[in-house]
Tab-separated table of N, CA and C in Angstrom:
chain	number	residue	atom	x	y	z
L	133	UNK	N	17.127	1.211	-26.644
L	133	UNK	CA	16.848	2.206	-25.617
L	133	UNK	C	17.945	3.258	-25.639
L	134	UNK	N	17.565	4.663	-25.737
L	134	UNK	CA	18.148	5.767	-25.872
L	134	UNK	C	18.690	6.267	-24.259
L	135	UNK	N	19.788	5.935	-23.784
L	135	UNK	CA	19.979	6.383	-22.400
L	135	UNK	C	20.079	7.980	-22.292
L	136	UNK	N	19.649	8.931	-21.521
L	136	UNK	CA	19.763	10.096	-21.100
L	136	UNK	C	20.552	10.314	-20.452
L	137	UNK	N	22.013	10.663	-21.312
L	137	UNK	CA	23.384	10.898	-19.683
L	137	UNK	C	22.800	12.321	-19.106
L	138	UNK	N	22.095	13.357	-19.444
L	138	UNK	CA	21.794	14.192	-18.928
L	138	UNK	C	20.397	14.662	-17.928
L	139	UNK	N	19.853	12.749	-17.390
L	139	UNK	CA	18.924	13.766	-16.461
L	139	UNK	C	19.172	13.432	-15.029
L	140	UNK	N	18.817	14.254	-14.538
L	140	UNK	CA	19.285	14.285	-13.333
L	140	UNK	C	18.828	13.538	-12.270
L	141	UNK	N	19.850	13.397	-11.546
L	141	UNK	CA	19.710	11.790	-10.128
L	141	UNK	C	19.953	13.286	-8.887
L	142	UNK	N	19.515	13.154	-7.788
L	142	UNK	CA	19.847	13.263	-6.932
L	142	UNK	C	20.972	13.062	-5.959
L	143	UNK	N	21.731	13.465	-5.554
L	143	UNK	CA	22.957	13.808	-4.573
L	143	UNK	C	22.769	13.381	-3.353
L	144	UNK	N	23.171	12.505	-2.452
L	144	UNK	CA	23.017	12.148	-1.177
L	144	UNK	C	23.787	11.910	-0.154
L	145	UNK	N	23.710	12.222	0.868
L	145	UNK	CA	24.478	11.530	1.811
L	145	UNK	C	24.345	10.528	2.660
L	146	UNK	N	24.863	10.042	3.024
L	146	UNK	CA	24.645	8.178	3.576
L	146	UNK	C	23.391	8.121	3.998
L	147	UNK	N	22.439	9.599	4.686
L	147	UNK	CA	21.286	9.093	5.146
L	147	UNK	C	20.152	9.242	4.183
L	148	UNK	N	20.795	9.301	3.442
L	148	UNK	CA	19.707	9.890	2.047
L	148	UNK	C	19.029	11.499	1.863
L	149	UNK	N	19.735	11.952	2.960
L	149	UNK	CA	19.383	12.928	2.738
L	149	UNK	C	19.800	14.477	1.558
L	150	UNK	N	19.207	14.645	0.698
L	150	UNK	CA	19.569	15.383	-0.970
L	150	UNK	C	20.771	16.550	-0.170
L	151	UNK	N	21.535	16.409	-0.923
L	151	UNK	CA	22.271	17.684	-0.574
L	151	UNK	C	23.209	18.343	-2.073
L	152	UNK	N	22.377	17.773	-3.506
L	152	UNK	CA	22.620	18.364	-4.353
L	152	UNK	C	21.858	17.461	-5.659
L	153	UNK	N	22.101	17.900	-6.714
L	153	UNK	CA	22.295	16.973	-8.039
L	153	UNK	C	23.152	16.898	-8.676
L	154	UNK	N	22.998	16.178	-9.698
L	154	UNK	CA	23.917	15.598	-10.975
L	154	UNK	C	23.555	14.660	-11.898
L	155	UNK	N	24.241	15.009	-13.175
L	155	UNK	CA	23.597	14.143	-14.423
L	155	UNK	C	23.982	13.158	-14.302
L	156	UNK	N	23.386	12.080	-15.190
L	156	UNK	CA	23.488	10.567	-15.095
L	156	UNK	C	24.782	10.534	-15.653
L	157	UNK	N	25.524	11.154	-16.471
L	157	UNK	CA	26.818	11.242	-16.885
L	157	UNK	C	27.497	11.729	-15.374
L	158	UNK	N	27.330	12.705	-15.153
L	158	UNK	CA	28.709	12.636	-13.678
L	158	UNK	C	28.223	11.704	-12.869
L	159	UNK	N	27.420	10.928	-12.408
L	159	UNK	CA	27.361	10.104	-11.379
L	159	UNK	C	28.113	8.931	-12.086
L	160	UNK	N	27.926	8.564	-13.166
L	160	UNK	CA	28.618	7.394	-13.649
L	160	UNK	C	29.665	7.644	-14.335
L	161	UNK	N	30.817	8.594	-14.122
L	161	UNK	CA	32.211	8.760	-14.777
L	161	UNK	C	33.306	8.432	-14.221
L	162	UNK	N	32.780	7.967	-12.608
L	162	UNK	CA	34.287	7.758	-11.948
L	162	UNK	C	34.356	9.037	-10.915
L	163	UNK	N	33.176	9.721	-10.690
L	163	UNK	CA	32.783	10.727	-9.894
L	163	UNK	C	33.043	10.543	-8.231
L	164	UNK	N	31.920	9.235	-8.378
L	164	UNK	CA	32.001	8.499	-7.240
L	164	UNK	C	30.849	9.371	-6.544
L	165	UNK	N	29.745	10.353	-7.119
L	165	UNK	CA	28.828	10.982	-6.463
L	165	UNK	C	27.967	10.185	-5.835
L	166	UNK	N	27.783	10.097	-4.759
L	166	UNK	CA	26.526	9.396	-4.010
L	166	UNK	C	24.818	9.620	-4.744
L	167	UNK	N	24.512	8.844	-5.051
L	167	UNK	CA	23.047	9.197	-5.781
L	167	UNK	C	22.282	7.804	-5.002
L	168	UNK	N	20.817	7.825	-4.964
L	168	UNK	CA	20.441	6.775	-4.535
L	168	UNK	C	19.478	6.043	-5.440
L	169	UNK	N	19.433	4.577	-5.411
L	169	UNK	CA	18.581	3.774	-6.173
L	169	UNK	C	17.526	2.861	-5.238
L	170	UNK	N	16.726	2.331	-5.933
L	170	UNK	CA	16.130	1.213	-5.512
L	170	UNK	C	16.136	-0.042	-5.988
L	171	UNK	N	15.971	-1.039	-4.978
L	171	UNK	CA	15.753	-2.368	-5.307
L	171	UNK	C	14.597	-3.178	-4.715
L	172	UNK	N	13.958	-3.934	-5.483
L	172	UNK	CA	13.137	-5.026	-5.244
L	172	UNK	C	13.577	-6.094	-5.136
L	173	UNK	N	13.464	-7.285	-4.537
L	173	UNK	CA	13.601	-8.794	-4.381
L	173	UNK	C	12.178	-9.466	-4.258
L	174	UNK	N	11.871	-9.958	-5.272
L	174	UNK	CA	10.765	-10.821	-5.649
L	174	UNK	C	11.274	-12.425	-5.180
L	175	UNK	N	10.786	-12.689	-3.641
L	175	UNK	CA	10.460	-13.622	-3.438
L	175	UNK	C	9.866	-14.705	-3.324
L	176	UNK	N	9.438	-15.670	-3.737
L	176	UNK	CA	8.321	-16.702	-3.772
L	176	UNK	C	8.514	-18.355	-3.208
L	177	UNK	N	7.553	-18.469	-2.355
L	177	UNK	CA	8.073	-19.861	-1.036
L	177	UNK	C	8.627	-20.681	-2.213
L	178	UNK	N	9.111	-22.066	-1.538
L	178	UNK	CA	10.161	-23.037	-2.322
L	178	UNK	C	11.518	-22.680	-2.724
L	179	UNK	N	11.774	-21.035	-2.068
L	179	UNK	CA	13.395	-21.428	-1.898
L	179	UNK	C	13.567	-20.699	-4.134
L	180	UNK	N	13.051	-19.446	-3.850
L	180	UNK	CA	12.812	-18.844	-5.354
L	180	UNK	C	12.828	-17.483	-4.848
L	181	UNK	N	13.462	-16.663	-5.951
L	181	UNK	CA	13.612	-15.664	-6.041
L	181	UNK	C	13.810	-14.915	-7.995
L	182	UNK	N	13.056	-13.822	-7.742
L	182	UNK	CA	13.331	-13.113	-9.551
L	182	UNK	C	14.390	-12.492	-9.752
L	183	UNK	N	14.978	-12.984	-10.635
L	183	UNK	CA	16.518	-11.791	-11.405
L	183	UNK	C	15.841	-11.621	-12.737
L	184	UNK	N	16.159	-10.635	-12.891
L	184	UNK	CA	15.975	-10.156	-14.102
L	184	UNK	C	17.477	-9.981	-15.271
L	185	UNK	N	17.977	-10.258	-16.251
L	185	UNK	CA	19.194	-10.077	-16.949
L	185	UNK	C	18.691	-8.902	-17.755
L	186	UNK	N	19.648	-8.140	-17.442
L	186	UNK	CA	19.978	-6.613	-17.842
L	186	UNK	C	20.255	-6.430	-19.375
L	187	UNK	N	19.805	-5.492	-20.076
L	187	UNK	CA	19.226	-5.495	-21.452
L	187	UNK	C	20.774	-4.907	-21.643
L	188	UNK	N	21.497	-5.512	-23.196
L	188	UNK	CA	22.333	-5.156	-23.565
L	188	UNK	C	22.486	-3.918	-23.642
L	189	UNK	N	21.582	-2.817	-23.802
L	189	UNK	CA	21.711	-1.699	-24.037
L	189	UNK	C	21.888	-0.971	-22.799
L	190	UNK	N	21.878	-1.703	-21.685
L	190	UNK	CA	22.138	-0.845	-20.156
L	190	UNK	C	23.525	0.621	-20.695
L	191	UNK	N	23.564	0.993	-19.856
L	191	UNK	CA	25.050	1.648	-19.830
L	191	UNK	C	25.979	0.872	-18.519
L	192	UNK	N	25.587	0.119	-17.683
L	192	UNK	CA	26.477	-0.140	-16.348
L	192	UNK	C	25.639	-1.841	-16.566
L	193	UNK	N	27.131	-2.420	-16.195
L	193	UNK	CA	26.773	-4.485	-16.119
L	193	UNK	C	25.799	-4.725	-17.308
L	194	UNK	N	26.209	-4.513	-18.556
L	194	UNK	CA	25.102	-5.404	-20.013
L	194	UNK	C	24.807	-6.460	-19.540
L	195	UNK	N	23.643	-7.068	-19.869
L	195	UNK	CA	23.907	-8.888	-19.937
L	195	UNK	C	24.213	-9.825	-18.363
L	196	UNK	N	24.207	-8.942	-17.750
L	196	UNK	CA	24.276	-9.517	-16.052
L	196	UNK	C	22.958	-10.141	-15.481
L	197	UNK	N	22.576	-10.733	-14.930
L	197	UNK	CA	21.558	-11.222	-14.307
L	197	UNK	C	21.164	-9.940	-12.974
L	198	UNK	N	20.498	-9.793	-12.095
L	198	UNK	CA	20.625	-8.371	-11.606
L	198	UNK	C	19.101	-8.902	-10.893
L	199	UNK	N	19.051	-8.398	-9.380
L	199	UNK	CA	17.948	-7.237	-8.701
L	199	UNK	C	16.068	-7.563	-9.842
L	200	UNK	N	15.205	-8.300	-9.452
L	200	UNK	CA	14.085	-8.128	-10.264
L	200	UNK	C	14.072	-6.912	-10.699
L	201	UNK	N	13.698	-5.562	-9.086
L	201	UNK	CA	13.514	-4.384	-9.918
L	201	UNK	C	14.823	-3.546	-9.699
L	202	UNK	N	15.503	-2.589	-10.444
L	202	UNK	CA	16.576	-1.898	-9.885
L	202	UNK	C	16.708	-0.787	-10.765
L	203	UNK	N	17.030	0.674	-10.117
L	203	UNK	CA	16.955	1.894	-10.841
L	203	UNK	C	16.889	3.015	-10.085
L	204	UNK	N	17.312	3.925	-10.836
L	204	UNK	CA	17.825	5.499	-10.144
L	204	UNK	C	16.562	5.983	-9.566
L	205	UNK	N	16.519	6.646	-8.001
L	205	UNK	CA	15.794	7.816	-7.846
L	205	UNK	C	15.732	8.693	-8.849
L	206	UNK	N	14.842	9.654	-8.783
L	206	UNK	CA	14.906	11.110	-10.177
L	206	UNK	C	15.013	12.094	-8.823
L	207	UNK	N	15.527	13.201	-9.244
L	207	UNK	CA	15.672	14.059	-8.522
L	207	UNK	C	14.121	14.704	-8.368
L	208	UNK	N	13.914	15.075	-6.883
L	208	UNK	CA	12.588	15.264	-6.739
L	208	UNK	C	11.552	14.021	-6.243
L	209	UNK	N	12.142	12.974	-6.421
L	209	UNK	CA	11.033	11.864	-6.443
L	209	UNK	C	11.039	11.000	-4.796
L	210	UNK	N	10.447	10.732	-4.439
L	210	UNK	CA	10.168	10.015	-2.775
L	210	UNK	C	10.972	8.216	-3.026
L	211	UNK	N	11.458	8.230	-2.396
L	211	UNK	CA	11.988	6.615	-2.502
L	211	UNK	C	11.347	5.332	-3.189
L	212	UNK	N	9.774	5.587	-1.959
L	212	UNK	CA	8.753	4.839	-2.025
L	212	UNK	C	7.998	4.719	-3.640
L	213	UNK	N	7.793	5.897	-4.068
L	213	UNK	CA	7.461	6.530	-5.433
L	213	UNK	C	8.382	5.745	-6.467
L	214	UNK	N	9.874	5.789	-6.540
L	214	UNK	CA	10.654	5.287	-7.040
L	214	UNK	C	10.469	4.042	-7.395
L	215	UNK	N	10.344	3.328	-6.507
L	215	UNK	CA	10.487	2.129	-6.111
L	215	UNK	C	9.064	1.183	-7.227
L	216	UNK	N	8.036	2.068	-6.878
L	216	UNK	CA	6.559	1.730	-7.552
L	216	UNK	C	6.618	2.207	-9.149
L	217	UNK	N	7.739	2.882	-9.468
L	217	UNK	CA	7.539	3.507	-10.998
L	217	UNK	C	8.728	2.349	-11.093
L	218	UNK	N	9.320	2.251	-11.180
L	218	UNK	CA	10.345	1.256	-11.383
L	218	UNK	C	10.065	-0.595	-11.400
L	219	UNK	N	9.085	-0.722	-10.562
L	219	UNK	CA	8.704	-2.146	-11.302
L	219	UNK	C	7.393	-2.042	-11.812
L	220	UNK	N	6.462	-0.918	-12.047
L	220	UNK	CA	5.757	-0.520	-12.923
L	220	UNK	C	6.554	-0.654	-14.620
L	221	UNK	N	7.075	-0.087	-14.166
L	221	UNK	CA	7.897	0.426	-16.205
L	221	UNK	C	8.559	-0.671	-16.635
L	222	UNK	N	9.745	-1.900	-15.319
L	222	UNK	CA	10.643	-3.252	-15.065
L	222	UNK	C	9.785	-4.168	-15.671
L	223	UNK	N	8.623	-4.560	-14.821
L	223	UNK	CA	8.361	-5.314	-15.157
L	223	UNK	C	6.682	-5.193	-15.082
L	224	UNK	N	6.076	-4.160	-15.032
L	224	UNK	CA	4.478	-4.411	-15.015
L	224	UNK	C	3.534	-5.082	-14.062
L	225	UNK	N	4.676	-4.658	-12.833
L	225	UNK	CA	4.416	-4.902	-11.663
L	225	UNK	C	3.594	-3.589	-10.546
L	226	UNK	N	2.439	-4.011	-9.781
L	226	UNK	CA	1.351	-2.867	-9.441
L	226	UNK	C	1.064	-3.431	-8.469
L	227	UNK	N	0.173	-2.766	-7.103
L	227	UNK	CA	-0.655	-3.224	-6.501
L	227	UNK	C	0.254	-4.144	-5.196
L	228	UNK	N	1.691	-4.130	-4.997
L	228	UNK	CA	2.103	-5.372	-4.079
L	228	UNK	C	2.503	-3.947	-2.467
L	229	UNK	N	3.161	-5.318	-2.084
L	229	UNK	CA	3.217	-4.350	-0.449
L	229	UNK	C	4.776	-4.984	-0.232
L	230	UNK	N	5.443	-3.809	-0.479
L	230	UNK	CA	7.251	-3.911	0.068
L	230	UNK	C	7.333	-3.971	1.598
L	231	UNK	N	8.574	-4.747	1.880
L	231	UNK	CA	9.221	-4.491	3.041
L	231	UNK	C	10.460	-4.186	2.830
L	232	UNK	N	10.575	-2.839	3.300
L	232	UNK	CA	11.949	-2.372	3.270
L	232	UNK	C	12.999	-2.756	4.141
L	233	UNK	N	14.030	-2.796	3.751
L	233	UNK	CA	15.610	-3.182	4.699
L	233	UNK	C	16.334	-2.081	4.834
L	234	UNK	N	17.189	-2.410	5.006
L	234	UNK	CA	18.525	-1.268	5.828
L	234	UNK	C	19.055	-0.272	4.529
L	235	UNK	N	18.939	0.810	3.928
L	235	UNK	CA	19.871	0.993	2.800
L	235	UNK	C	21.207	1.188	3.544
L	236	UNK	N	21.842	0.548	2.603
L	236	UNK	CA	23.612	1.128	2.431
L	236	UNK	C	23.836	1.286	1.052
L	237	UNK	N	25.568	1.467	1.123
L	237	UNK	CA	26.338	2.347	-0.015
L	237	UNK	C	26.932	1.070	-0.505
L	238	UNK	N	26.525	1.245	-1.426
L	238	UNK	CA	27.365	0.127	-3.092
L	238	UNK	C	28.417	0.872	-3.701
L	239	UNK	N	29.973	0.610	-3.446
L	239	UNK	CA	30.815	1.441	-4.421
L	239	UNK	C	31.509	0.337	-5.490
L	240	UNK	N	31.315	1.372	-6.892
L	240	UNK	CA	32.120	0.071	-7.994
L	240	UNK	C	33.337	0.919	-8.286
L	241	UNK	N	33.209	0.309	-9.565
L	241	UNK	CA	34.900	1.189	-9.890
L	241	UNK	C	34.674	2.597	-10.647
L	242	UNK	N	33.289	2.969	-10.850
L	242	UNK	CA	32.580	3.756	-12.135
L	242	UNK	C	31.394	4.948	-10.772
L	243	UNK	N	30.944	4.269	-9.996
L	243	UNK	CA	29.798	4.488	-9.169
L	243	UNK	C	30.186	4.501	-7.962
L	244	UNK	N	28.900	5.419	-6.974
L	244	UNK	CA	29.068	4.927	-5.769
L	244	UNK	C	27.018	5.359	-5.509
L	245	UNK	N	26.498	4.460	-5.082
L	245	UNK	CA	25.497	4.288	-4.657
L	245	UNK	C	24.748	4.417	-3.954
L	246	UNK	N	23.776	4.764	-2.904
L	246	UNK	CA	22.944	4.669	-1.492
L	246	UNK	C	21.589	3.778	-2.410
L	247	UNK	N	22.268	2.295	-1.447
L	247	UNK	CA	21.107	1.119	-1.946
L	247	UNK	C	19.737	1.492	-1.030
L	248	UNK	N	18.551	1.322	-1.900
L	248	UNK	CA	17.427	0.955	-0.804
L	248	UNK	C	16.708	0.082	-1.196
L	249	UNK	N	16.936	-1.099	-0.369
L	249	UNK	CA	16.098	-2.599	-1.142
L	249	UNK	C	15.210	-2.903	-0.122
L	250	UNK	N	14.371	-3.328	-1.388
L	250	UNK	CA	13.205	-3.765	-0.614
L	250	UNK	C	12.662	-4.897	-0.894
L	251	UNK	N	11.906	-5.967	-0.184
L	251	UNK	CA	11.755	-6.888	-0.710
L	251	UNK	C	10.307	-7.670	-0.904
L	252	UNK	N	9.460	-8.367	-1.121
L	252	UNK	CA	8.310	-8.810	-1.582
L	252	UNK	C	8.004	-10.081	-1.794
L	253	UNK	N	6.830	-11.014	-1.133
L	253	UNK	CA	6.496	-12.177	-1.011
L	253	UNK	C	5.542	-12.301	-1.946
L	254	UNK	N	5.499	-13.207	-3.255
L	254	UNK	CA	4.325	-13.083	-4.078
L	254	UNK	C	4.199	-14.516	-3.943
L	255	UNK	N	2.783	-15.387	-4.413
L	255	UNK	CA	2.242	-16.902	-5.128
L	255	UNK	C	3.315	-16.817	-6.577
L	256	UNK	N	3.174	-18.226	-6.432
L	256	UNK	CA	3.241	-18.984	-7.950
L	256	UNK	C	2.964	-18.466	-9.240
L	257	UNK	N	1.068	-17.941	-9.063
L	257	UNK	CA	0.867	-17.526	-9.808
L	257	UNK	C	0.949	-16.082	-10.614
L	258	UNK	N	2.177	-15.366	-9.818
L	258	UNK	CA	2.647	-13.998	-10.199
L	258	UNK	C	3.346	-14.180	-11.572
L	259	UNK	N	2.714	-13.079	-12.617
L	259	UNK	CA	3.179	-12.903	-13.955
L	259	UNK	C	3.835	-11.710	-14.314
L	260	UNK	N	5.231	-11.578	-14.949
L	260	UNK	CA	5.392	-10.090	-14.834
L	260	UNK	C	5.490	-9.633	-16.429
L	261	UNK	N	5.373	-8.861	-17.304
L	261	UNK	CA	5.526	-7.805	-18.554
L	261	UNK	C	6.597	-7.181	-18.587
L	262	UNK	N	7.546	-7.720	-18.809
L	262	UNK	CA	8.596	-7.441	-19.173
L	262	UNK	C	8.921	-6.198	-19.841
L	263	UNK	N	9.985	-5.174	-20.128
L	263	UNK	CA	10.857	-4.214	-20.522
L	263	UNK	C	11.627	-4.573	-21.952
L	264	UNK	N	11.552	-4.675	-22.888
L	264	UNK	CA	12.675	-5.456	-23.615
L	264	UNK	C	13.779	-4.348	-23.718
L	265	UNK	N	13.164	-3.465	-23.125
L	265	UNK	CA	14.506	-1.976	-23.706
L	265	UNK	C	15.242	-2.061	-22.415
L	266	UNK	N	14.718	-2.483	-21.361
L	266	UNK	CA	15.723	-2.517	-19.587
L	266	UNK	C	16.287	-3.942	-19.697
L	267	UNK	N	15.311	-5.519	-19.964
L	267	UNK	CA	15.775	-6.674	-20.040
L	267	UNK	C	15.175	-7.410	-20.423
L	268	UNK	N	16.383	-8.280	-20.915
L	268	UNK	CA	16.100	-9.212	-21.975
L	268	UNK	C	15.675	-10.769	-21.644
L	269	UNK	N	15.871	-10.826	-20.058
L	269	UNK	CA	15.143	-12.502	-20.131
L	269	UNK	C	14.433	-11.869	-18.282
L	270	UNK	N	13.884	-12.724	-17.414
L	270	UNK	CA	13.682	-12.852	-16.365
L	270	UNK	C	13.124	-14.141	-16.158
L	271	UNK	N	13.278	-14.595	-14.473
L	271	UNK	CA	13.015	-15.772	-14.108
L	271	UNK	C	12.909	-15.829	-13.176
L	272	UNK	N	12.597	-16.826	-12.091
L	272	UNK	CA	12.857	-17.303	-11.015
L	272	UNK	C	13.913	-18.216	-10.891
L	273	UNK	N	14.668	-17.902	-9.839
L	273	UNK	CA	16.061	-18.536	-9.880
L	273	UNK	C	15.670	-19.944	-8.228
L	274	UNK	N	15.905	-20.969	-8.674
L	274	UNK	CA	16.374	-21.513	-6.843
L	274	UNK	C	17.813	-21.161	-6.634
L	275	UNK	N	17.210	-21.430	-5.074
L	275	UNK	CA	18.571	-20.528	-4.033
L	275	UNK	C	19.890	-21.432	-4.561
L	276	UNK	N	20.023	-22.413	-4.871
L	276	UNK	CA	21.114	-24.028	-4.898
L	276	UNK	C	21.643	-22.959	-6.257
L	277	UNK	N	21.080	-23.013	-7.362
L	277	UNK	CA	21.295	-22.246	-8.993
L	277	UNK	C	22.035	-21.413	-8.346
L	278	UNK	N	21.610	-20.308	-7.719
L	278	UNK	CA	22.590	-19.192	-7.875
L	278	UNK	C	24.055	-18.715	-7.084
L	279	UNK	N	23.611	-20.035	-6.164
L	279	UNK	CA	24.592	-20.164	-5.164
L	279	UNK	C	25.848	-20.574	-6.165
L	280	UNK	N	25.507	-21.656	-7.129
L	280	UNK	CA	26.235	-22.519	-7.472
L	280	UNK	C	27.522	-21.665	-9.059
L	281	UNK	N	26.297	-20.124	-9.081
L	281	UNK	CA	26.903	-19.626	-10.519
L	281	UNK	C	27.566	-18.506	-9.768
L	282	UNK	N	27.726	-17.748	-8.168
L	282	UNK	CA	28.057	-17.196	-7.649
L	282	UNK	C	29.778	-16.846	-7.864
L	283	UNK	N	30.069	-15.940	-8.179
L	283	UNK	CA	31.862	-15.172	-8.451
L	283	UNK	C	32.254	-15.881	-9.900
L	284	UNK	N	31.021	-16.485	-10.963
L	284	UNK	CA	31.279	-16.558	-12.046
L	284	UNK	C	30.627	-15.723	-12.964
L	285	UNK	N	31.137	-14.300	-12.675
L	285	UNK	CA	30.778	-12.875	-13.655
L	285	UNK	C	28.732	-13.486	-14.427
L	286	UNK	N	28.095	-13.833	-13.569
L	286	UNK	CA	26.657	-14.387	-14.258
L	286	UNK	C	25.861	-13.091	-13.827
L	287	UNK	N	25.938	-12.714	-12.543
L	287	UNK	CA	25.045	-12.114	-11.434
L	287	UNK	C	26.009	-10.657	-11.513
L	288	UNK	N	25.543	-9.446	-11.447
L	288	UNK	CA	26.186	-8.097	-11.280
L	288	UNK	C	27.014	-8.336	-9.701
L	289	UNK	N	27.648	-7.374	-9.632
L	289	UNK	CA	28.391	-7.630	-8.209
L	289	UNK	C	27.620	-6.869	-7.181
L	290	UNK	N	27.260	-6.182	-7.947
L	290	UNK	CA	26.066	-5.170	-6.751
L	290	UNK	C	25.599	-6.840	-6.023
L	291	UNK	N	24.634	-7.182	-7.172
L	291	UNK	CA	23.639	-8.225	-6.833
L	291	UNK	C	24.272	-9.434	-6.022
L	292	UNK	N	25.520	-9.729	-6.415
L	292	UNK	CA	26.098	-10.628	-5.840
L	292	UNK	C	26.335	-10.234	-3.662
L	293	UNK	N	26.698	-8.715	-3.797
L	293	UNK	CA	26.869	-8.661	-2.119
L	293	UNK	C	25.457	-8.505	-1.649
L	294	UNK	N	24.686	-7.797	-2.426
L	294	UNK	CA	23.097	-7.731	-1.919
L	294	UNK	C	22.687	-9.071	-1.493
L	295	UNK	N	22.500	-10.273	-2.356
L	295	UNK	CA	22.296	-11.165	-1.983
L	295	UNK	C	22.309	-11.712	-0.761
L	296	UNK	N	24.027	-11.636	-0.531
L	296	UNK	CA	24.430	-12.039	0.978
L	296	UNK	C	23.266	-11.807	1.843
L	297	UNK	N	22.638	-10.565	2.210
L	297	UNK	CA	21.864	-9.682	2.663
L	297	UNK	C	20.485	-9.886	2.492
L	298	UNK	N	20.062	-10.325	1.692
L	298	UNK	CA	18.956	-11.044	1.249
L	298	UNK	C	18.141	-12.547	1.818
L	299	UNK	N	19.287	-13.151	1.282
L	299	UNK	CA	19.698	-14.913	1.242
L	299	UNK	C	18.504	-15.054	2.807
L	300	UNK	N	18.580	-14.383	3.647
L	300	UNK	CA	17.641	-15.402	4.408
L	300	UNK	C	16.555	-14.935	4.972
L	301	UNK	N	16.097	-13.968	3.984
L	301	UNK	CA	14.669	-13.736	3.788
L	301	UNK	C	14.065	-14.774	2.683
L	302	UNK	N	14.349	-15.661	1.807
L	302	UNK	CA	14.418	-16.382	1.218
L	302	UNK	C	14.076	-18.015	1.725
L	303	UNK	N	12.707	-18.151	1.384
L	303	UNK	CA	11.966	-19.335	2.344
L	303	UNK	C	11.766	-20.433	1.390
């Protein structure tokens, strides 16, 4: 996968509201530009949830376990919109009904973020079509597993405080 440091993310301020742009290169140089993303949490009863591990070729966390769906707004694009092209393209995911949570701000050492996660109750029998150019394995994790691989560099750190935040929507 050919990353585009040059297209453009949107500029935000804590309420999401656009108050500029910037390329995928200045948001990720140590800029610290506020841009906003989305997230999915694919939940399923028995105490299960989907991570997806992040395709070596990412540019940010290779090889991390990570967020089912997770990825940049485009400048111009509606949250909601985002959110549906993103586990469309992730994982070949269509047709479900999000519940959104609180966004906040994710800062790393490279980034700074406006999270908007959302999350989703599917059956057993949910199948997803994988990305091999975004990632390279996915699964359903139990809650005990990830608890247990938790502050051992397995899970992105985004994913690791999201979780917190998560954890008890998780049935």
């Amino acid at each position: 996968m050919k990353i585009n440091k040059e297209e453009l993310f949107p500029l935000v301020d804590v309420y999401g509201n656009v108050v500029g742009q910037a390329t995928r290169k200045e948001c990720h140089s140590g800029s610290k530009l506020l841009h906003p993303v989305v997230h999915l949490h694919v939940i399923r009863d028995g105490g299960f949830i989907y991570l997806q591990k992040r395709s070596m070729s990412k540019d940010i966390q290779p090889g991390k376990w990570d967020t089912a769906v997770g990825g940049h707004i485009d400048y111009g694009e509606s949250v909601e919109d985002a959110l549906r092209r993103e586990a469309r393209e992730e994982l070949g995911f269509v047709g479900f009904e999000p519940i959104r949570l609180e966004p906040y701000v994710h800062e790393s050492g490279i980034e700074r973020e406006l999270i908007n996660p959302f999350i989703v109750y599917c059956d057993e029998d949910v199948r997803f079509t994988t990305d091999p150019d975004e990632i390279s394995e996915g699964k359903f994790w139990r809650l005990a597993d990830i608890e247990s691989e938790l502050g051992k560099d397995v899970f992105t750190p985004n994913f690791e405080s999201e979780y917190q935040l998560i954890k008890s929507y998780i049935k």
